[in-house]
XYZ file of C-alpha atoms in Angstrom:
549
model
C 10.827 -14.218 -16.854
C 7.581 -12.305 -16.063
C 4.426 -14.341 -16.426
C 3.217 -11.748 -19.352
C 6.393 -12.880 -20.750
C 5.399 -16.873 -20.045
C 2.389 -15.756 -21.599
C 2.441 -14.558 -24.698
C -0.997 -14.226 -25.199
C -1.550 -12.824 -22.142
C -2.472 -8.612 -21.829
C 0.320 -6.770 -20.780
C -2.229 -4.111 -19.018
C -3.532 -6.801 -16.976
C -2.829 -4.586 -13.949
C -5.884 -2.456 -15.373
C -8.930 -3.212 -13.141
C -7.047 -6.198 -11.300
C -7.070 -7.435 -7.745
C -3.524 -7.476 -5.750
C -3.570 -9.358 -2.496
C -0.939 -7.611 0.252
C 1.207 -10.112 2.027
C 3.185 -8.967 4.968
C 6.225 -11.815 5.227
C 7.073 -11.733 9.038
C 3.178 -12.509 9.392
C 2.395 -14.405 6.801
C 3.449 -18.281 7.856
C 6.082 -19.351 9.800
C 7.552 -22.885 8.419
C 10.329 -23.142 10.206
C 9.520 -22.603 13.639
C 11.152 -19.364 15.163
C 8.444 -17.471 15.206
C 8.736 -15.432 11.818
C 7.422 -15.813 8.799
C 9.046 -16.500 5.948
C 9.340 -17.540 2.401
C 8.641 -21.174 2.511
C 5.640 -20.324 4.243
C 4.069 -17.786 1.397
C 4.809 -20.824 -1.215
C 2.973 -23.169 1.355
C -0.201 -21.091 1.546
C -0.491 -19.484 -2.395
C -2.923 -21.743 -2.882
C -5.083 -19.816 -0.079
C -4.209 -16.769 -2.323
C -5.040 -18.110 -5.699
C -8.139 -19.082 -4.230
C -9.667 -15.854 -3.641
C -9.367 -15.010 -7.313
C -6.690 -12.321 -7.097
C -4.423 -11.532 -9.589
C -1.424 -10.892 -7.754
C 0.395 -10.574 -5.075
C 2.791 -7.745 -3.476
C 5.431 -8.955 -0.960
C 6.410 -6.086 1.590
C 9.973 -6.854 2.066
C 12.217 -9.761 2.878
C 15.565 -8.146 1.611
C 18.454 -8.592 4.460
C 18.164 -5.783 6.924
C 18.733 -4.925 10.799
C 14.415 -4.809 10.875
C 15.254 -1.410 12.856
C 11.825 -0.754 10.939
C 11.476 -4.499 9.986
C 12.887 -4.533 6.447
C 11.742 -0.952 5.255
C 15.487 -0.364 6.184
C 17.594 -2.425 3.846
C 21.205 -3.657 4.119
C 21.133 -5.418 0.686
C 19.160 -4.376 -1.817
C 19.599 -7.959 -4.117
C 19.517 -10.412 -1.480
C 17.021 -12.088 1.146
C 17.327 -11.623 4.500
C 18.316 -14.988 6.045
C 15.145 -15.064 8.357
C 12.965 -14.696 5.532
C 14.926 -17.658 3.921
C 17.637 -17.237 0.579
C 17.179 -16.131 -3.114
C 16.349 -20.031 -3.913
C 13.566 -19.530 -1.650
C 12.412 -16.795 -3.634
C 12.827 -18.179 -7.132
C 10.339 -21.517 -5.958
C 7.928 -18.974 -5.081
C 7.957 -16.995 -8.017
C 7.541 -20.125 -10.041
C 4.970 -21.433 -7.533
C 3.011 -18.647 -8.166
C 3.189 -17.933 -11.656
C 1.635 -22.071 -12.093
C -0.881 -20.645 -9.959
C -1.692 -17.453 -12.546
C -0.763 -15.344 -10.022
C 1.770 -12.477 -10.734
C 4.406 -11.362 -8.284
C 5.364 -7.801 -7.262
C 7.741 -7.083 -4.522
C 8.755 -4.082 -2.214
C 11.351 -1.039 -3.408
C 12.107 1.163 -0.746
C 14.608 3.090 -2.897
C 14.489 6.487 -0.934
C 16.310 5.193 1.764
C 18.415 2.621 3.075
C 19.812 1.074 6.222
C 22.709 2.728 7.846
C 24.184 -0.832 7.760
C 24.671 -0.916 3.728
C 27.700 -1.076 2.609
C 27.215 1.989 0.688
C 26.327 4.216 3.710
C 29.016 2.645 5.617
C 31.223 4.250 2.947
C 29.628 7.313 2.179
C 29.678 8.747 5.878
C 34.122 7.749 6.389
C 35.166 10.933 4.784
C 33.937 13.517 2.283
C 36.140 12.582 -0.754
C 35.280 8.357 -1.039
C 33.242 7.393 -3.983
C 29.976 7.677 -2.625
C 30.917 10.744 -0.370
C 27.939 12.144 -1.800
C 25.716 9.222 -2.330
C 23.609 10.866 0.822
C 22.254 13.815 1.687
C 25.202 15.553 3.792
C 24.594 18.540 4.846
C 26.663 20.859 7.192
C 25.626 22.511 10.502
C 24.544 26.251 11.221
C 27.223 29.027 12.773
C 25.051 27.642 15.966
C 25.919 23.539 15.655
C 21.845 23.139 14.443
C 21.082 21.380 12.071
C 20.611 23.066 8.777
C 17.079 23.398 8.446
C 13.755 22.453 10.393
C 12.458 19.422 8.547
C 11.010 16.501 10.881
C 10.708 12.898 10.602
C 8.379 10.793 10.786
C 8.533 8.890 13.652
C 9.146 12.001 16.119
C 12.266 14.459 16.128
C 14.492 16.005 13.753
C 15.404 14.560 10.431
C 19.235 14.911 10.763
C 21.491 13.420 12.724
C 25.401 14.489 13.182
C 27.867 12.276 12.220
C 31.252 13.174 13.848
C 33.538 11.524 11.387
C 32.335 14.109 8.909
C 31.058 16.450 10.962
C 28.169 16.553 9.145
C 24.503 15.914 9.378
C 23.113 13.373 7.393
C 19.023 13.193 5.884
C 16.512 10.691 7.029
C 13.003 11.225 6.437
C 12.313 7.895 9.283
C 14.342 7.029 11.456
C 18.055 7.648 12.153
C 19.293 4.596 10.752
C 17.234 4.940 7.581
C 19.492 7.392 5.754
C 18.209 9.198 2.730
C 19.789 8.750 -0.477
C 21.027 11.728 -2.844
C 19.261 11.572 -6.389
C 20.270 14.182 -7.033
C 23.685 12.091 -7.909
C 23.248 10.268 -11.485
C 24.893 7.356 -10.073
C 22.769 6.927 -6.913
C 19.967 6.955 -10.000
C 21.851 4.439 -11.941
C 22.484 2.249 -8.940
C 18.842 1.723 -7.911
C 17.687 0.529 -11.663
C 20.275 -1.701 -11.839
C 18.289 -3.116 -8.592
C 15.101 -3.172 -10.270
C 16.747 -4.702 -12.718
C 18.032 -7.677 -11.156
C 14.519 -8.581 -9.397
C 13.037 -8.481 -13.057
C 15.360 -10.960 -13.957
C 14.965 -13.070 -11.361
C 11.123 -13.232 -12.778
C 9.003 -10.689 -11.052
C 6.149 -9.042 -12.552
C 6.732 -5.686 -10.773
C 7.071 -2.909 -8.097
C 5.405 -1.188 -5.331
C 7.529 1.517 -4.468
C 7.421 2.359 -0.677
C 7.212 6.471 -0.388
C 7.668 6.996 -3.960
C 7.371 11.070 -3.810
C 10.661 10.934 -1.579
C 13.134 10.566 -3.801
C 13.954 13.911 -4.492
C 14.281 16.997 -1.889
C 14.973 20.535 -2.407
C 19.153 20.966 -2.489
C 18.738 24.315 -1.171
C 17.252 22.280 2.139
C 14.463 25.474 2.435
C 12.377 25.288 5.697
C 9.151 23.716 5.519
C 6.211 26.105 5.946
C 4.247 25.770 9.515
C 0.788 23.465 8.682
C -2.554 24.732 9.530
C -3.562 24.108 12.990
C -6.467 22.092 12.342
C -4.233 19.769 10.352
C -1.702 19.178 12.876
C -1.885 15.665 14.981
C -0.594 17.027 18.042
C 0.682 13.923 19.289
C 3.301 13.361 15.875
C 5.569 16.686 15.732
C 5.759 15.984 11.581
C 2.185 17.261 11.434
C 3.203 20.690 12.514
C 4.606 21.473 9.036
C 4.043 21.066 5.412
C 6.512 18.758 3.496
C 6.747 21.213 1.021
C 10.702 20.876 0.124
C 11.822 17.629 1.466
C 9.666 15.778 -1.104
C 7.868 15.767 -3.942
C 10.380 17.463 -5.910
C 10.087 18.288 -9.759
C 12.816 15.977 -10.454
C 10.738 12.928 -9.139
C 8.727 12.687 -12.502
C 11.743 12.317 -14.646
C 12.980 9.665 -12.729
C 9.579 8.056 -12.241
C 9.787 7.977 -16.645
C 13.482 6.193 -16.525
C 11.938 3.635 -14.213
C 9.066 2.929 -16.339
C 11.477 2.651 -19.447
C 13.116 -0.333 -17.967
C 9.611 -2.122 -16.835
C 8.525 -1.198 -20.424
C 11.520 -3.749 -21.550
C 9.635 -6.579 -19.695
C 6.039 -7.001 -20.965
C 3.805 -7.235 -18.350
C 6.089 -5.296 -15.487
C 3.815 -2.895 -13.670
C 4.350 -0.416 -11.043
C 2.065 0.911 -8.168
C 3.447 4.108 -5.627
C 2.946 4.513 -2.442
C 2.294 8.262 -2.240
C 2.720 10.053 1.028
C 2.841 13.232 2.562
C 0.382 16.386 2.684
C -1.083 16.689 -0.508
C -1.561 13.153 -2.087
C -4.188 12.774 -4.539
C -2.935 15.494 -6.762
C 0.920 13.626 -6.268
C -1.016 10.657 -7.217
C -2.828 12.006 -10.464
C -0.023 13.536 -11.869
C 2.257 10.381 -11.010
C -0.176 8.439 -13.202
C -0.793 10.162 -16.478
C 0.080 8.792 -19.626
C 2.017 5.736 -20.018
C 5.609 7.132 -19.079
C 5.095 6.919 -15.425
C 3.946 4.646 -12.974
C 0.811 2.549 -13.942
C -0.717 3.345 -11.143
C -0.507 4.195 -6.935
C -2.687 4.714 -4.108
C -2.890 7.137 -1.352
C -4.117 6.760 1.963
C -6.399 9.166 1.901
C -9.463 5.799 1.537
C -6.950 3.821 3.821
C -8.148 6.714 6.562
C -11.414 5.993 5.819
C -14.488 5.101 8.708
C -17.040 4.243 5.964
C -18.822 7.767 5.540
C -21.003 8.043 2.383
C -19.771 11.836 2.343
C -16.400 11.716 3.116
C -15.777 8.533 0.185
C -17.817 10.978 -2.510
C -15.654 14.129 -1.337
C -12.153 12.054 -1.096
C -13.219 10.353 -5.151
C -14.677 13.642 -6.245
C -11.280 15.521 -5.720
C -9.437 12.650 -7.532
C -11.883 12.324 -10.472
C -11.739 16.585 -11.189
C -7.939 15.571 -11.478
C -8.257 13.914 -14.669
C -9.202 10.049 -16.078
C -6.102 9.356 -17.306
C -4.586 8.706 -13.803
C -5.172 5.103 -12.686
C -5.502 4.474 -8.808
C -5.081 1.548 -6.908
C -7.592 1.878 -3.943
C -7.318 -0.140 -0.722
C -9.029 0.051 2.751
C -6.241 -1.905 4.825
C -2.962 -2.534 5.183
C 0.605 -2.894 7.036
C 0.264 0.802 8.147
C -2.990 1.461 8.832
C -5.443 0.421 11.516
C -7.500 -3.028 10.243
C -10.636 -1.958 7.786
C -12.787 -4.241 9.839
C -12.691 -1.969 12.708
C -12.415 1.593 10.985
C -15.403 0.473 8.717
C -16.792 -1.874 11.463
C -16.785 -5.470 12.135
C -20.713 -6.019 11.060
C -19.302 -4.320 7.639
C -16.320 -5.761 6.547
C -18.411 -7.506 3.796
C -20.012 -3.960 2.768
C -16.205 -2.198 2.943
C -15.200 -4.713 0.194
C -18.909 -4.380 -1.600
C -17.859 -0.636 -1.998
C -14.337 -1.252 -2.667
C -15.113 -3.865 -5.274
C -17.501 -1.095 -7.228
C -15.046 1.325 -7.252
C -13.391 2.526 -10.973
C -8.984 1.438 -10.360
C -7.412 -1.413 -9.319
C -8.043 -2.823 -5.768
C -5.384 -4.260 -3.340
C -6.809 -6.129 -0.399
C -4.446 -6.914 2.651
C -3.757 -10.463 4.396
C -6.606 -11.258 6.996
C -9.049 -8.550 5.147
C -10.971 -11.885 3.935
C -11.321 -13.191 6.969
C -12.810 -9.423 8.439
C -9.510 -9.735 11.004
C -9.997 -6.951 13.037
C -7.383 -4.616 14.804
C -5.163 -6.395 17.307
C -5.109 -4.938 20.871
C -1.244 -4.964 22.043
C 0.002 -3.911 25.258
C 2.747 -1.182 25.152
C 5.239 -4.184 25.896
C 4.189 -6.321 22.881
C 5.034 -3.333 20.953
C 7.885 -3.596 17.908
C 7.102 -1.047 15.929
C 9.426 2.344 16.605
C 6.497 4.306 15.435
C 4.415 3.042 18.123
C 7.014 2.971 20.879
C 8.322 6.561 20.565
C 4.922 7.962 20.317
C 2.869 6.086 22.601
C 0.448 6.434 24.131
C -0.865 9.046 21.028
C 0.012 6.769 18.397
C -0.319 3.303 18.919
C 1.807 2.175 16.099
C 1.219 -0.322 13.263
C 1.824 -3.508 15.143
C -1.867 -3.833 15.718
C -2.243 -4.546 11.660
C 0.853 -6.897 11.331
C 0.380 -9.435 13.659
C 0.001 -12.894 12.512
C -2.206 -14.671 9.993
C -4.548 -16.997 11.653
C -5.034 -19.974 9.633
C -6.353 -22.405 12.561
C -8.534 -22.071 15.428
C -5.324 -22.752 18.143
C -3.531 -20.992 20.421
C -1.081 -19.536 17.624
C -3.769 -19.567 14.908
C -1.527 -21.760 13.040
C 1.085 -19.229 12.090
C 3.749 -21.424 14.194
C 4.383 -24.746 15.805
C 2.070 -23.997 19.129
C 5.631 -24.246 20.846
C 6.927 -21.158 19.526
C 6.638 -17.659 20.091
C 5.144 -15.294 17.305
C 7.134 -12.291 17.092
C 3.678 -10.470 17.785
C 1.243 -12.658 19.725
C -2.155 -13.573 18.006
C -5.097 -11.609 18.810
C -7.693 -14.094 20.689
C -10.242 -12.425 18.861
C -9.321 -13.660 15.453
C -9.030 -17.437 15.987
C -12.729 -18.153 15.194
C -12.134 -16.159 12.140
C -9.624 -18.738 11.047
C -9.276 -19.678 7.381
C -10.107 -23.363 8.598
C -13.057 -22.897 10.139
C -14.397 -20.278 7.680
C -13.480 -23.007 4.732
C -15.869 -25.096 6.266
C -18.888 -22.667 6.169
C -20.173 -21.968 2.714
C -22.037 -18.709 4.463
C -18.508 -17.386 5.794
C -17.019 -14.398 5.345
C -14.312 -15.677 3.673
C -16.360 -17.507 1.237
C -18.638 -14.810 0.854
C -15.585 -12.385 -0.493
C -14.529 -15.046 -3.183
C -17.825 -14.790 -4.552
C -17.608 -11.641 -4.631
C -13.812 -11.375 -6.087
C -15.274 -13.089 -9.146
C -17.984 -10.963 -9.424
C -15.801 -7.875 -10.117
C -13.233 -10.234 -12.294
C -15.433 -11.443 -14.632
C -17.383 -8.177 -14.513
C -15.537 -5.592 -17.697
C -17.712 -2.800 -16.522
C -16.466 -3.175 -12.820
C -12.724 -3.614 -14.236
C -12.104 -1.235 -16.769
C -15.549 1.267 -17.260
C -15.728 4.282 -16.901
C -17.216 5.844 -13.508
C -20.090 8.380 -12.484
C -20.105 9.393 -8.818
C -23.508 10.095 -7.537
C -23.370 13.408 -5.472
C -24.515 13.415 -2.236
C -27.561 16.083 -2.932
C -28.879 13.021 -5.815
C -29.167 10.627 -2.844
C -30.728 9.963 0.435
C -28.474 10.523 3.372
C -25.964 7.739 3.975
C -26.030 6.450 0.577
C -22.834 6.403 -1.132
C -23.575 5.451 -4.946
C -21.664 4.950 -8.784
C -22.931 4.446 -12.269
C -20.319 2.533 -13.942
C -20.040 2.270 -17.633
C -18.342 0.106 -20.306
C -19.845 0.592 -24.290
C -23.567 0.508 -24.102
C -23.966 -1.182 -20.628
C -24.267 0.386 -17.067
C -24.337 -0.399 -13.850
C -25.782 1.221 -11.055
C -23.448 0.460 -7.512
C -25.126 1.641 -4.278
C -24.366 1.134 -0.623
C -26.393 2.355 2.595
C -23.267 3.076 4.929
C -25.501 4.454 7.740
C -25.053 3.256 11.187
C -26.923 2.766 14.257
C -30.237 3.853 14.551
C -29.946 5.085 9.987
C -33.424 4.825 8.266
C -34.098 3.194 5.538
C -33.324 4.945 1.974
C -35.856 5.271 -0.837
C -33.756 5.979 -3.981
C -35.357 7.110 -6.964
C -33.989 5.260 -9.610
C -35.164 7.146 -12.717
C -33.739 10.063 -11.309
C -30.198 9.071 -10.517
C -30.231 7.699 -14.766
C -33.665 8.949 -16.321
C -32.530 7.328 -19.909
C -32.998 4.384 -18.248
C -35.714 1.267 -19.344
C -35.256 -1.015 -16.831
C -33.036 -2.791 -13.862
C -32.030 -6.159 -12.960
C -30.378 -6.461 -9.468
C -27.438 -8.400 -9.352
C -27.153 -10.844 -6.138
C -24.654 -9.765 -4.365
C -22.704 -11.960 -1.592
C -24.139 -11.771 1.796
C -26.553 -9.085 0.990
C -29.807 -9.015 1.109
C -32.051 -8.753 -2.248
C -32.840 -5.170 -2.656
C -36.697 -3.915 -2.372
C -37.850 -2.433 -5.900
C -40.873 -1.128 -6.254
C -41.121 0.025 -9.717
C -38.790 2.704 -9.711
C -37.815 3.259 -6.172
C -35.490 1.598 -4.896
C -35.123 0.255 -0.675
C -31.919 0.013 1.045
C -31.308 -1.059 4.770
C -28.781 0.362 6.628
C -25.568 -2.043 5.986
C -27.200 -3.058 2.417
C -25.246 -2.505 -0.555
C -27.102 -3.267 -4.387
C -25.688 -3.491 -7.716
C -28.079 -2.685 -10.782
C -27.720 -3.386 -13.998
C -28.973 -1.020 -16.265
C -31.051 -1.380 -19.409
């Protein structure tokens, strides 16, 4: 059972305002010594996790799979991939965690599958088997084309011909990620009963991996050319809009018959992965009201360097969208380049400062606590097909995933020094270590725990409501929030300047004129703020939180 369900007395929107911690299996731990992690080692190290003060954790997935794209490609959707350990693996560390308070949400990739499930392996024999149409099948042009001109992600067309039915099949990814039809009510019915069994087997919930895919237009209508200053010229999917291979109409109502069966198991939440061209509005309207997901992110502030006026403009769009929807915001993780080097290494503390004042819920990413930066990997070390078919324009997402350093030795502690990681450890991130940052009160890593609690025991920071500051109120490079719960405000700024930035003044009794007085609230690693009366000085890198009075 759930740990809401454990627990009683425990609130079933606990997801509201909470903290998720991102754990990417094959880097995780290794405990058994082939150079993967796996589930034995999550259970070894929750402790690590509870420790930070997070609420829960979201495994990407461990489900058995030919790791074509490393388990986003699965073969089985209710069982664990032997590398990754068995199902008794996985019920230890549910209950391991749930002792531990912390909840549990897993991986659904429930677009596609692997070409290798049994269901595809049917589907694509003949066009009159029982899931002949559990795919998207499509046939050629007069020409031997395929039928229309949508792309993939990772580079080239998004068919490929199958002879056998001389047909071309959908995949949005790669070629042996097929898409699946729901379009077909039992393709629909077959992917709850999924989410069923993992809700059985205890878990509090879902992130759904490219939840705006499920759908595509069945009259497979060209995508529209994108804008030339959108296009990435080095990934040919930029060069159109994924106007009818996603983000169908259909999506919602399925998103509702989803959150009818997580409704049966107090507690369950769900958080989407939205993707694609035009996210924050997908992201809104997947949100709203309390028939749909409870809440999803974009990666619109996973793209983000840290510029005060690019945070206001991407949080300013998403708040004219409406407060019911409920985000889940998050600087790093498996698929984007390390915050501590988009953001900065010098402010990886002040990344999570501004993350942590920010009105959703928050997911942080394995190694974010320890300000891991971006791993430099030759083109050989390379696993990621992403990476490897588009290099050198795209480097890939290997440089996020490699292993969790938990001592300062030659494989950080991830395996036996004997093995071979299946990515090798950055040199750089030893001395960032867990060990060696346990030992220093002044860390990092101790400094983020601090500030963890802050937020958790903070309602105003959890649940308020939220104020963005325009840029024209402020001094250049100051990003800023007035948060608000009842009576009681707070008043969240952050100099994200770099360089050679001067020093802001802010006027206080501008920015909330009702205002009597301020208290600053000491933040973790930062400096105590300069008031002078009303004004207010910030230092480049500085962030300050004021309560209001």
């Amino acid at each position: 059972m759930t740990l809401s369900q454990q627990r009683p007395h425990d609130r079933h929107d606990w997801w509201r305002g909470a903290t998720l911690y991102q754990i990417y299996p094959r880097s995780f731990l290794d405990a058994n010594g082939d150079g993967i992690g796996d589930l034995a080692g999550i259970t070894e190290k929750l402790d690590h996790v509870a420790s930070l003060g997070v609420d829960a954790i979201w495994l990407s997935p461990f489900f058995s799979s030919p790791m074509k794209d490393f388990g986003y490609d699965v073969a089985d959707y209710c069982d664990v991939d032997p590398m990754f350990g068995s199902l008794d693996d996985f019920r230890v560390l549910v209950d391991r965690a749930h002792d531990l308070g912390l909840r549990v949400i897993i991986d659904q990739v429930l677009s596609h599958s692997s070409d290798a499930h049994p269901w595809f392996q049917e589907s694509r024999q003949d066009r009159t088997n029982p899931r002949a149409d559990w795919y998207v099948w499509a046939d050629p042009r007069p020409d031997g084309t395929p039928p229309n001109n949508w792309m993939a992600a990772f580079g080239g067309r998004a068919w490929t011909f199958d002879a056998r039915r001389r047909q071309y099949y959908l995949h949005n990814f790669l070629s042996s990620q097929p898409d699946l039809d729901f379009h077909h009510p039992e393709v629909q019915q077959a992917q709850l009963d999924n989410l069923r069994f993992w809700l059985e087997l205890g878990v509090d919930g879902f992130r759904f991996d490219v939840v705006n895919y499920y759908f595509h237009d069945p009259a497979l209508t060209d995508n529209p050319p994108m804008p030339r200053e959108r296009v990435q010229p080095g990934n040919p999917q930029s060069y159109q809009f994924q106007r009818h291979n996603i983000e169908q109409p259909e999506n919602l109502a399925y998103l509702e018959r989803i959150r009818a069966l997580l409704d049966e198991y107090p507690g369950a939440t769900s958080v989407g992965e939205i993707a694609g061209n035009d996210q924050l509005p997908t992201m809104a309207a997947y949100t709203q009201g309390d028939k749909r997901l409870h809440m999803a992110y974009t990666f619109d502030l996973l793209d983000s360097t840290g510029d005060a006026g690019e945070l206001h403009a991407v949080l300013a769009r998403f708040a004219e969208l409406g407060e019911d929807a409920w985000p889940c915001w998050a600087l790093s993780n498996h698929d984007v380049e390390r915050s501590a080097t988009s953001w900065g290494e010098e402010r990886a503390l002040l990344a999570l400062t501004v993350l942590c004042s920010l009105r959703g819920s928050l997911c942080l990413y394995q190694g974010e606590e320890l300000g891991l930066p971006e791993a430099e990997l030759a083109y050989e070390d390379l696993r990621d097909p992403f990476g490897i078919n588009l290099w050198p324009e795209v480097k890939g997402r290997d440089g996020c995933r490699t292993p969790m350093v938990w001592e300062d030795a030659p494989n950080g502690g991830f395996c036996p020094d004997g093995a071979t990681p299946w990515l090798p450890v950055d040199p750089r991130h030893r001395p960032l270590a867990v060990a060696r940052q346990e030992a220093d009160p002044g860390s990092l890593l101790s400094r983020v725990r601090r500030l963890l609690k802050l937020r958790a025991d903070s309602d105003i920071l959890r649940q308020g409501k939220q104020q963005l500051l325009a840029p024209a109120e402020l001094p250049a490079d100051v990003f800023g929030v007035v948060r608000r719960s009842g009576g009681q405000h707070l008043l969240c700024l952050a100099h994200l300047g770099r360089g050679g930035a001067a020093a802001a003044r802010v006027r206080l009794d501008a920015l909330v004129p009702a205002a009597d007085g301020w208290s600053s609230l000491a933040l973790p690693g930062m400096a105590a703020p300069q008031l002078e009366g009303r004004e207010l000085g910030l230092e480049p890198g500085q962030a300050a939180w004021l309560a209001i009075t």
